[in-house]
XYZ file of N, CA, C and O in Angstrom:
760
model
N 19.077 9.027 -23.486
C 18.743 9.852 -24.629
C 17.383 9.407 -25.156
O 17.152 8.222 -25.347
N 16.501 10.338 -25.408
C 15.180 9.995 -25.912
C 15.174 10.085 -27.430
O 15.896 10.867 -28.032
N 14.313 9.269 -28.003
C 14.191 9.254 -29.468
C 13.409 10.481 -29.922
O 12.505 10.943 -29.222
N 13.763 11.027 -31.065
C 13.011 12.186 -31.557
C 11.584 11.773 -31.903
O 11.330 10.614 -32.249
N 10.645 12.693 -31.777
C 9.263 12.350 -32.102
C 9.149 11.983 -33.584
O 9.954 12.402 -34.405
N 8.135 11.180 -33.871
C 7.909 10.752 -35.255
C 7.551 11.982 -36.086
O 6.530 12.612 -35.874
N 8.433 12.312 -36.996
C 8.235 13.519 -37.800
C 8.054 13.200 -39.272
O 8.304 14.036 -40.124
N 7.636 11.969 -39.567
C 7.407 11.602 -40.961
C 6.289 12.478 -41.517
O 5.257 12.652 -40.875
N 6.504 13.044 -42.678
C 5.470 13.904 -43.249
C 4.222 13.106 -43.621
O 4.301 11.949 -44.027
N 3.077 13.744 -43.459
C 1.823 13.106 -43.847
C 1.699 13.142 -45.367
O 2.414 13.879 -46.055
N 0.768 12.364 -45.885
C 0.512 12.382 -47.324
C 0.110 13.774 -47.789
O 0.528 14.231 -48.850
N -0.713 14.449 -46.979
C -1.149 15.804 -47.343
C 0.047 16.755 -47.386
O 0.141 17.600 -48.287
N 0.970 16.610 -46.429
C 2.181 17.433 -46.429
C 3.010 17.171 -47.684
O 3.526 18.098 -48.314
N 3.120 15.897 -48.047
C 3.897 15.534 -49.230
C 3.265 16.078 -50.507
O 3.970 16.566 -51.397
N 1.929 16.001 -50.597
C 1.257 16.557 -51.776
C 1.503 18.052 -51.882
O 1.801 18.565 -52.959
N 1.363 18.742 -50.758
C 1.585 20.193 -50.763
C 3.029 20.505 -51.167
O 3.269 21.408 -51.982
N 3.976 19.764 -50.630
C 5.388 20.000 -50.957
C 5.688 19.652 -52.410
O 6.558 20.262 -53.039
N 4.940 18.684 -52.962
C 5.211 18.246 -54.335
C 4.820 19.290 -55.375
O 5.245 19.197 -56.522
N 4.044 20.276 -54.970
C 3.691 21.354 -55.900
C 4.952 22.101 -56.322
O 5.087 22.507 -57.475
N 5.903 22.248 -55.379
C 7.156 22.947 -55.663
C 8.323 21.996 -55.907
O 9.312 22.379 -56.513
N 8.206 20.771 -55.401
C 9.254 19.762 -55.581
C 8.571 18.459 -55.979
O 8.182 17.661 -55.126
N 8.416 18.232 -57.268
C 7.628 17.108 -57.766
C 8.147 15.749 -57.292
O 7.385 14.785 -57.252
N 9.404 15.666 -56.913
C 9.946 14.400 -56.415
C 9.263 13.948 -55.125
O 9.259 12.762 -54.814
N 8.678 14.868 -54.380
C 8.006 14.516 -53.123
C 6.771 13.646 -53.372
O 6.325 12.907 -52.499
N 6.210 13.736 -54.579
C 5.035 12.938 -54.918
C 5.370 11.442 -54.942
O 4.502 10.602 -54.713
N 6.625 11.116 -55.170
C 7.061 9.720 -55.234
C 6.714 8.967 -53.959
O 6.324 7.798 -54.009
N 6.838 9.616 -52.817
C 6.538 8.948 -51.552
C 5.055 8.623 -51.458
O 4.673 7.546 -50.984
N 4.195 9.533 -51.911
C 2.753 9.259 -51.927
C 2.477 8.056 -52.827
O 1.732 7.142 -52.460
N 3.092 8.051 -53.989
C 2.950 6.937 -54.929
C 3.389 5.632 -54.269
O 2.677 4.627 -54.305
N 4.570 5.641 -53.663
C 5.107 4.436 -53.031
C 4.206 3.928 -51.909
O 4.033 2.720 -51.737
N 3.618 4.834 -51.145
C 2.765 4.449 -50.018
C 1.454 3.804 -50.472
O 0.904 2.970 -49.763
N 0.928 4.215 -51.606
C -0.433 3.816 -51.962
C -0.569 2.983 -53.230
O -1.646 2.460 -53.505
N 0.496 2.841 -53.995
C 0.399 2.137 -55.273
C -0.169 0.724 -55.118
O -1.096 0.325 -55.821
N 0.387 -0.066 -54.215
C -0.018 -1.475 -54.089
C -1.499 -1.604 -53.741
O -2.206 -2.439 -54.315
N -1.987 -0.780 -52.820
C -3.405 -0.855 -52.435
C -4.323 -0.451 -53.578
O -5.344 -1.098 -53.821
N -3.974 0.621 -54.270
C -4.798 1.074 -55.393
C -4.774 0.016 -56.491
O -5.818 -0.317 -57.072
N -3.616 -0.541 -56.765
C -3.507 -1.567 -57.809
C -4.333 -2.799 -57.450
O -5.037 -3.356 -58.295
N -4.255 -3.241 -56.216
C -5.013 -4.414 -55.774
C -6.511 -4.174 -55.969
O -7.229 -5.050 -56.450
N -6.978 -2.998 -55.615
C -8.386 -2.643 -55.771
C -8.791 -2.636 -57.245
O -9.785 -3.253 -57.635
N -8.034 -1.967 -58.080
C -8.375 -1.869 -59.504
C -8.263 -3.244 -60.167
O -9.130 -3.618 -60.970
N -7.244 -4.016 -59.815
C -7.099 -5.360 -60.394
C -8.273 -6.245 -60.011
O -8.729 -7.062 -60.819
N -8.783 -6.083 -58.812
C -9.941 -6.852 -58.383
C -11.188 -6.515 -59.167
O -12.082 -7.340 -59.320
N -11.229 -5.314 -59.691
C -12.411 -4.884 -60.448
C -12.264 -5.088 -61.942
O -13.235 -5.425 -62.605
N -11.065 -4.881 -62.479
C -10.896 -4.896 -63.934
C -9.936 -5.953 -64.444
O -9.838 -6.158 -65.650
N -9.207 -6.606 -63.563
C -8.201 -7.579 -63.987
C -6.824 -6.942 -63.990
O -6.692 -5.720 -64.088
N -5.780 -7.749 -63.865
C -4.427 -7.209 -63.714
C -3.900 -6.441 -64.924
O -3.177 -5.469 -64.769
N -4.264 -6.846 -66.143
C -3.736 -6.148 -67.313
C -4.295 -4.728 -67.399
O -3.544 -3.772 -67.589
N -5.583 -4.589 -67.254
C -6.206 -3.272 -67.316
C -5.810 -2.435 -66.104
O -5.676 -1.218 -66.200
N -5.597 -3.082 -64.980
C -5.246 -2.365 -63.748
C -3.969 -1.558 -63.914
O -3.885 -0.428 -63.412
N -2.982 -2.111 -64.584
C -1.728 -1.375 -64.756
C -1.983 -0.013 -65.397
O -1.464 1.007 -64.937
N -2.788 0.005 -66.447
C -3.077 1.267 -67.136
C -3.916 2.201 -66.284
O -3.647 3.402 -66.213
N -4.946 1.662 -65.625
C -5.840 2.497 -64.822
C -5.107 3.085 -63.619
O -5.302 4.254 -63.280
N -4.243 2.308 -62.999
C -3.490 2.820 -61.847
C -2.507 3.899 -62.301
O -2.342 4.925 -61.632
N -1.887 3.697 -63.438
C -1.004 4.736 -63.979
C -1.802 6.015 -64.237
O -1.351 7.119 -63.885
N -2.999 5.882 -64.806
C -3.859 7.045 -65.041
C -4.263 7.697 -63.723
O -4.348 8.925 -63.629
N -4.516 6.872 -62.711
C -4.914 7.385 -61.396
C -3.831 8.285 -60.808
O -4.104 9.404 -60.368
N -2.600 7.798 -60.808
C -1.518 8.582 -60.212
C -1.135 9.780 -61.083
O -0.743 10.825 -60.552
N -1.290 9.664 -62.373
C -1.056 10.811 -63.241
C -2.092 11.901 -62.961
O -1.749 13.088 -62.825
N -3.354 11.503 -62.839
C -4.407 12.471 -62.525
C -4.160 13.100 -61.147
O -4.323 14.311 -60.966
N -3.760 12.280 -60.169
C -3.478 12.800 -58.827
C -2.315 13.792 -58.875
O -2.361 14.849 -58.229
N -1.291 13.456 -59.640
C -0.143 14.357 -59.763
C -0.586 15.695 -60.366
O -0.206 16.760 -59.883
N -1.382 15.622 -61.397
C -1.841 16.850 -62.056
C -2.751 17.681 -61.160
O -2.772 18.899 -61.272
N -3.498 17.029 -60.288
C -4.464 17.730 -59.418
C -3.934 17.980 -58.010
O -4.672 18.437 -57.144
N -2.677 17.664 -57.772
C -2.153 17.711 -56.405
C -2.267 19.085 -55.757
O -2.474 19.187 -54.558
N -2.161 20.147 -56.526
C -2.262 21.490 -55.948
C -3.678 21.788 -55.482
O -3.881 22.612 -54.582
N -4.666 21.104 -56.032
C -6.064 21.350 -55.672
C -6.535 20.464 -54.520
O -7.665 20.627 -54.048
N -5.695 19.545 -54.056
C -6.106 18.661 -52.965
C -6.396 19.477 -51.724
O -5.599 20.315 -51.310
N -7.550 19.223 -51.108
C -7.970 19.942 -49.910
C -7.979 18.971 -48.731
O -8.887 18.145 -48.615
N -6.970 19.040 -47.849
C -6.908 18.088 -46.734
C -8.084 18.185 -45.776
O -8.374 17.242 -45.053
N -8.816 19.293 -45.791
C -9.968 19.410 -44.895
C -11.124 18.516 -45.344
O -12.036 18.241 -44.579
N -11.085 18.033 -46.586
C -12.149 17.163 -47.094
C -11.856 15.688 -46.851
O -12.673 14.841 -47.168
N -10.697 15.376 -46.312
C -10.360 13.989 -46.044
C -8.900 13.715 -46.327
O -8.141 14.617 -46.676
N -8.531 12.449 -46.188
C -7.128 12.089 -46.384
C -6.846 11.757 -47.845
O -7.746 11.650 -48.668
N -5.582 11.566 -48.142
C -5.133 11.314 -49.513
C -5.605 9.947 -50.010
O -5.981 9.805 -51.173
N -5.621 8.951 -49.149
C -5.996 7.593 -49.576
C -7.381 7.550 -50.205
O -7.529 7.060 -51.332
N -8.446 8.043 -49.546
C -9.758 8.044 -50.202
C -9.776 8.898 -51.476
O -10.476 8.567 -52.438
N -9.020 9.978 -51.496
C -8.942 10.828 -52.687
C -8.400 10.025 -53.866
O -8.948 10.069 -54.971
N -7.330 9.246 -53.627
C -6.755 8.415 -54.686
C -7.742 7.339 -55.145
O -7.904 7.096 -56.340
N -8.412 6.704 -54.193
C -9.387 5.675 -54.552
C -10.584 6.282 -55.270
O -11.196 5.627 -56.117
N -10.922 7.524 -54.951
C -11.982 8.211 -55.682
C -11.605 8.419 -57.140
O -12.414 8.197 -58.052
N -10.379 8.826 -57.370
C -9.889 8.993 -58.747
C -9.928 7.645 -59.461
O -10.407 7.539 -60.599
N -9.434 6.596 -58.791
C -9.423 5.261 -59.399
C -10.844 4.780 -59.702
O -11.106 4.230 -60.781
N -11.769 5.005 -58.776
C -13.155 4.572 -58.979
C -13.777 5.309 -60.153
O -14.512 4.714 -60.955
N -13.489 6.591 -60.292
C -14.000 7.343 -61.446
C -13.412 6.812 -62.747
O -14.115 6.731 -63.765
N -12.150 6.448 -62.745
C -11.539 5.882 -63.947
C -12.089 4.487 -64.251
O -12.263 4.125 -65.417
N -12.378 3.726 -63.207
C -12.996 2.410 -63.399
C -14.346 2.586 -64.102
O -14.710 1.781 -64.958
N -15.067 3.639 -63.756
C -16.366 3.892 -64.388
C -16.233 4.013 -65.897
O -17.137 3.636 -66.637
N -15.099 4.507 -66.368
C -14.866 4.606 -67.808
C -14.642 3.227 -68.422
O -14.715 3.072 -69.633
N -14.376 2.246 -67.576
C -14.146 0.874 -68.034
C -15.288 -0.041 -67.574
O -15.115 -1.242 -67.452
N -16.435 0.543 -67.289
C -17.560 -0.197 -66.727
C -17.933 -1.421 -67.568
O -18.193 -2.492 -67.052
N -17.958 -1.246 -68.876
C -18.304 -2.392 -69.727
C -17.260 -3.497 -69.597
O -17.602 -4.676 -69.583
N -15.999 -3.117 -69.486
C -14.941 -4.113 -69.303
C -15.158 -4.871 -67.997
O -15.046 -6.102 -67.958
N -15.489 -4.134 -66.942
C -15.707 -4.769 -65.644
C -16.901 -5.718 -65.705
O -16.821 -6.866 -65.245
N -17.996 -5.275 -66.287
C -19.187 -6.111 -66.368
C -18.924 -7.350 -67.212
O -19.285 -8.461 -66.821
N -18.260 -7.180 -68.352
C -17.922 -8.335 -69.200
C -17.016 -9.308 -68.451
O -17.137 -10.528 -68.577
N -16.101 -8.763 -67.663
C -15.187 -9.613 -66.898
C -15.956 -10.480 -65.912
O -15.725 -11.686 -65.799
N -16.903 -9.878 -65.181
C -17.697 -10.651 -64.230
C -18.583 -11.664 -64.953
O -18.765 -12.787 -64.488
N -19.107 -11.282 -66.096
C -19.920 -12.215 -66.869
C -19.075 -13.389 -67.366
O -19.527 -14.535 -67.347
N -17.861 -13.101 -67.792
C -16.967 -14.178 -68.240
C -16.593 -15.083 -67.070
O -16.570 -16.310 -67.203
N -16.308 -14.502 -65.926
C -16.008 -15.308 -64.741
C -17.202 -16.176 -64.368
O -17.037 -17.311 -63.913
N -18.386 -15.646 -64.539
C -19.588 -16.415 -64.230
C -19.716 -17.613 -65.156
O -20.213 -18.671 -64.753
N -19.259 -17.490 -66.392
C -19.357 -18.580 -67.360
C -18.282 -19.640 -67.162
O -18.559 -20.828 -67.237
N -17.044 -19.221 -66.933
C -15.942 -20.178 -66.902
C -15.305 -20.339 -65.539
O -14.485 -21.214 -65.347
N -15.645 -19.507 -64.590
C -15.013 -19.571 -63.283
C -13.666 -18.887 -63.304
O -13.201 -18.414 -64.329
N -13.022 -18.852 -62.168
C -11.732 -18.180 -62.040
C -10.596 -19.107 -62.444
O -10.689 -20.320 -62.347
N -9.501 -18.501 -62.873
C -8.270 -19.235 -63.164
C -7.710 -19.723 -61.832
O -7.357 -18.930 -60.969
N -7.614 -21.000 -61.667
C -7.156 -21.561 -60.390
C -5.644 -21.569 -60.251
O -5.123 -21.882 -59.206
N -4.920 -21.244 -61.317
C -3.461 -21.284 -61.268
C -2.892 -19.987 -61.831
O -2.345 -19.961 -62.919
N -3.019 -18.874 -61.086
C -2.477 -17.634 -61.605
C -0.964 -17.713 -61.767
O -0.315 -18.534 -61.123
N -0.423 -16.836 -62.615
C 0.987 -16.848 -62.978
C 1.952 -16.702 -61.829
O 2.300 -17.651 -61.146
N 2.431 -15.502 -61.601
C 3.476 -15.263 -60.625
C 2.943 -14.976 -59.232
O 1.746 -14.986 -58.968
N 3.880 -14.703 -58.337
C 3.534 -14.413 -56.942
C 2.596 -13.224 -56.839
O 1.609 -13.286 -56.107
N 2.894 -12.136 -57.555
C 2.035 -10.956 -57.507
C 0.625 -11.293 -57.948
O -0.354 -10.830 -57.363
N 0.500 -12.113 -58.989
C -0.818 -12.531 -59.464
C -1.548 -13.349 -58.402
O -2.743 -13.186 -58.194
N -0.816 -14.233 -57.714
C -1.449 -15.048 -56.669
C -1.936 -14.178 -55.525
O -3.022 -14.393 -54.997
N -1.145 -13.188 -55.137
C -1.550 -12.296 -54.057
C -2.783 -11.494 -54.473
O -3.764 -11.417 -53.744
N -2.733 -10.907 -55.658
C -3.879 -10.131 -56.140
C -5.106 -11.019 -56.279
O -6.216 -10.614 -55.926
N -4.919 -12.229 -56.756
C -6.051 -13.132 -56.965
C -6.717 -13.506 -55.648
O -7.924 -13.695 -55.600
N -5.939 -13.584 -54.574
C -6.525 -13.986 -53.302
C -7.470 -12.941 -52.748
O -8.336 -13.255 -51.949
N -7.338 -11.685 -53.160
C -8.217 -10.629 -52.661
C -9.039 -9.997 -53.768
O -9.682 -8.985 -53.574
N -9.024 -10.581 -54.933
C -9.713 -9.966 -56.057
C -10.759 -10.881 -56.647
O -10.959 -12.006 -56.212
N -11.388 -10.393 -57.678
C -12.446 -11.131 -58.348
C -11.939 -12.363 -59.077
O -12.746 -13.181 -59.514
N -10.623 -12.535 -59.218
C -10.088 -13.713 -59.886
C -10.549 -14.990 -59.191
O -10.661 -16.033 -59.822
N -10.773 -14.931 -57.896
C -11.156 -16.119 -57.130
C -12.668 -16.217 -56.901
O -13.111 -17.134 -56.226
N -13.426 -15.282 -57.395
C -14.865 -15.315 -57.155
C -15.504 -16.499 -57.846
O -15.159 -16.844 -58.966
N -16.460 -17.074 -57.179
C -17.213 -18.154 -57.783
C -18.078 -17.574 -58.894
O -18.476 -16.409 -58.846
N -18.396 -18.371 -59.880
C -19.215 -17.877 -60.990
C -20.526 -17.224 -60.546
O -20.922 -16.203 -61.094
N -21.172 -17.773 -59.539
C -22.449 -17.184 -59.108
C -22.246 -15.799 -58.503
O -23.074 -14.903 -58.705
N -21.159 -15.599 -57.788
C -20.884 -14.282 -57.227
C -20.512 -13.299 -58.327
O -20.938 -12.142 -58.316
N -19.735 -13.740 -59.294
C -19.373 -12.881 -60.418
C -20.625 -12.456 -61.171
O -20.783 -11.289 -61.544
N -21.547 -13.377 -61.388
C -22.804 -13.067 -62.073
C -23.605 -12.045 -61.256
O -24.161 -11.094 -61.796
N -23.638 -12.232 -59.946
C -24.377 -11.319 -59.068
C -23.745 -9.925 -59.066
O -24.456 -8.916 -59.079
N -22.419 -9.857 -59.049
C -21.739 -8.561 -59.103
C -22.021 -7.844 -60.420
O -22.227 -6.634 -60.447
N -22.042 -8.592 -61.504
C -22.325 -7.999 -62.816
C -23.731 -7.418 -62.854
O -23.975 -6.441 -63.562
N -24.633 -8.005 -62.096
C -26.022 -7.548 -62.110
C -26.265 -6.328 -61.217
O -27.294 -5.668 -61.343
N -25.329 -6.002 -60.333
C -25.510 -4.840 -59.455
C -25.427 -3.544 -60.251
O -24.721 -3.455 -61.255
N -26.084 -2.524 -59.741
C -25.940 -1.193 -60.341
C -24.518 -0.704 -60.092
O -23.825 -1.189 -59.188
N -24.083 0.266 -60.871
C -22.736 0.827 -60.716
C -22.546 1.346 -59.296
O -21.522 1.110 -58.653
N -23.543 2.049 -58.782
C -23.436 2.656 -57.445
C -23.287 1.593 -56.361
O -22.450 1.722 -55.463
N -24.116 0.546 -56.438
C -24.033 -0.514 -55.433
C -22.721 -1.285 -55.556
O -22.085 -1.616 -54.559
N -22.290 -1.545 -56.784
C -21.034 -2.276 -56.994
C -19.854 -1.477 -56.454
O -18.950 -2.035 -55.827
N -19.828 -0.164 -56.708
C -18.733 0.665 -56.193
C -18.629 0.542 -54.676
O -17.542 0.343 -54.128
N -19.763 0.637 -53.990
C -19.753 0.592 -52.530
C -19.291 -0.777 -52.029
O -18.400 -0.868 -51.176
N -19.872 -1.840 -52.560
C -19.528 -3.170 -52.051
C -18.075 -3.534 -52.352
O -17.397 -4.151 -51.527
N -17.555 -3.103 -53.499
C -16.168 -3.453 -53.825
C -15.156 -2.557 -53.128
O -14.042 -3.005 -52.832
N -15.511 -1.323 -52.820
C -14.625 -0.511 -51.981
C -14.532 -1.127 -50.585
O -13.472 -1.124 -49.958
N -15.633 -1.668 -50.116
C -15.638 -2.326 -48.808
C -14.864 -3.644 -48.858
O -14.014 -3.909 -48.011
N -15.137 -4.466 -49.871
C -14.546 -5.806 -49.929
C -13.095 -5.804 -50.399
O -12.258 -6.502 -49.828
N -12.778 -5.032 -51.427
C -11.428 -5.072 -51.995
C -10.478 -4.078 -51.345
O -9.304 -4.381 -51.162
N -10.965 -2.877 -51.037
C -10.098 -1.862 -50.445
C -10.194 -1.848 -48.918
O -9.397 -1.206 -48.261
N -11.191 -2.554 -48.383
C -11.427 -2.627 -46.942
C -11.599 -1.247 -46.319
O -11.061 -0.952 -45.255
N -12.347 -0.403 -47.013
C -12.617 0.946 -46.539
C -13.736 0.932 -45.505
O -14.615 0.082 -45.533
N -13.704 1.916 -44.616
C -14.790 2.139 -43.673
C -15.920 2.854 -44.403
O -15.738 3.373 -45.515
N -17.064 2.933 -43.768
C -18.190 3.665 -44.354
C -17.798 5.127 -44.602
O -18.159 5.704 -45.632
N -17.069 5.720 -43.645
C -16.644 7.117 -43.793
C -15.736 7.290 -45.006
O -15.885 8.248 -45.775
N -14.803 6.371 -45.182
C -13.884 6.455 -46.320
C -14.619 6.266 -47.644
O -14.347 6.964 -48.618
N -15.574 5.350 -47.670
C -16.359 5.140 -48.892
C -17.148 6.400 -49.218
O -17.216 6.817 -50.382
N -17.723 7.017 -48.201
C -18.457 8.269 -48.416
C -17.533 9.336 -49.000
O -17.913 10.054 -49.936
N -16.296 9.420 -48.492
C -15.314 10.370 -49.020
C -14.960 10.056 -50.468
O -14.904 10.943 -51.314
N -14.703 8.780 -50.749
C -14.304 8.371 -52.097
C -15.380 8.730 -53.108
O -15.097 9.276 -54.171
N -16.616 8.404 -52.784
C -17.711 8.571 -53.737
C -18.422 9.915 -53.642
O -19.267 10.224 -54.488
N -18.093 10.688 -52.611
C -18.736 11.986 -52.439
C -20.223 11.864 -52.145
O -21.035 12.638 -52.654
N -20.576 10.872 -51.317
C -21.970 10.658 -50.951
C -22.097 10.685 -49.434
O -21.104 10.511 -48.726
N -23.312 10.889 -48.910
C -23.488 10.887 -47.459
C -23.205 9.513 -46.842
O -23.389 8.475 -47.486
N -22.795 9.539 -45.590
C -22.491 8.326 -44.834
C -23.677 7.363 -44.855
O -23.516 6.168 -45.072
N -24.875 7.869 -44.632
C -26.072 7.023 -44.609
C -26.337 6.340 -45.932
O -26.838 5.211 -45.980
N -26.006 7.009 -47.024
C -26.191 6.415 -48.352
C -25.273 5.218 -48.530
O -25.650 4.227 -49.161
N -24.070 5.303 -47.966
C -23.139 4.171 -48.035
C -23.782 2.956 -47.387
O -23.803 1.858 -47.961
N -24.313 3.133 -46.182
C -24.954 2.022 -45.485
C -26.125 1.453 -46.260
O -26.289 0.233 -46.367
N -26.943 2.317 -46.829
C -28.103 1.866 -47.604
C -27.674 1.067 -48.822
O -28.218 -0.011 -49.100
N -26.696 1.602 -49.560
C -26.226 0.894 -50.757
C -25.565 -0.423 -50.404
O -25.756 -1.431 -51.092
N -24.781 -0.424 -49.329
C -24.104 -1.653 -48.924
C -25.118 -2.711 -48.501
O -25.009 -3.876 -48.904
N -26.112 -2.312 -47.735
C -27.145 -3.270 -47.321
C -27.913 -3.815 -48.521
O -28.176 -5.009 -48.612
N -28.275 -2.928 -49.445
C -29.011 -3.356 -50.647
C -28.152 -4.322 -51.473
O -28.621 -5.367 -51.910
N -26.880 -3.981 -51.663
C -25.994 -4.842 -52.454
C -25.803 -6.190 -51.777
O -25.850 -7.232 -52.448
N -25.591 -6.203 -50.491
C -25.416 -7.471 -49.772
C -26.664 -8.338 -49.885
O -26.571 -9.555 -50.064
N -27.830 -7.707 -49.752
C -29.092 -8.442 -49.871
C -29.206 -9.079 -51.267
O -29.546 -10.258 -51.408
N -28.887 -8.314 -52.306
C -28.951 -8.831 -53.678
C -27.929 -9.946 -53.882
O -28.224 -10.951 -54.538
N -26.730 -9.765 -53.340
C -25.695 -10.790 -53.498
C -26.090 -12.082 -52.774
O -25.945 -13.173 -53.322
N -26.599 -11.952 -51.554
C -27.024 -13.147 -50.809
C -28.131 -13.890 -51.557
O -28.136 -15.122 -51.622
N -29.074 -13.139 -52.107
C -30.193 -13.758 -52.833
C -29.706 -14.474 -54.092
O -30.302 -15.474 -54.512
N -28.632 -13.994 -54.676
C -28.133 -14.576 -55.924
C -27.182 -15.745 -55.696
O -26.880 -16.468 -56.654
N -26.716 -15.918 -54.495
C -25.728 -16.968 -54.218
C -26.383 -18.230 -53.689
O -27.406 -18.166 -53.012
N -25.766 -19.372 -53.959
C -26.253 -20.623 -53.365
C -26.216 -20.511 -51.839
O -25.419 -19.761 -51.283
N -27.054 -21.246 -51.181
C -27.192 -21.157 -49.722
C -25.893 -21.423 -48.963
O -25.686 -20.875 -47.897
N -24.983 -22.232 -49.512
C -23.745 -22.566 -48.796
C -22.604 -21.624 -49.102
O -21.478 -21.834 -48.692
N -22.869 -20.506 -49.794
C -21.827 -19.550 -50.176
C -22.128 -18.224 -49.505
O -23.255 -17.795 -49.472
N -21.094 -17.599 -48.978
C -21.264 -16.287 -48.361
C -20.712 -15.232 -49.272
O -19.654 -15.378 -49.865
N -21.390 -14.082 -49.348
C -20.926 -12.940 -50.133
C -20.133 -11.981 -49.277
O -19.907 -12.243 -48.101
N -19.728 -10.824 -49.856
C -18.957 -9.836 -49.112
C -19.772 -9.189 -48.032
O -20.951 -9.099 -48.065
């Protein structure tokens, strides 16, 4: 007896179905919540991340009928929403990096979830890197942190930010150059 082909619905299928059956959106949420939260927590800190991620999924739920799968997959769409919401907290993000630059990262985060998030987020950044990130333009910071925290490809970053593929490469190269110049010689940036 052969196994049936993998018929798990895609995220785009689930979004389309959720227009008529809102419970279908839960699977999209379950699939992407942890990644979106990790990304936002790396940029704004865990407390602010909870609110921003909730806003992200609420906005996605409200806009689900307008999602166009021909423009890309659901994951970059969600990260695009999150990145736009992070922009509303830009001062919080910049202050956070400036504070990290002054005092360094908390070396003993609370619970397991905090330790996991801290290992891939700005909580562990050295003060010089935090200072360098704070000094980047919003556009360059978005690109470098989508690459470093969300581990997106150039194509996915272009989708998230709605910019050409070549612009992603230019911004990433410029940001890396600035970060390297700002870091001590024995420290590597993203």
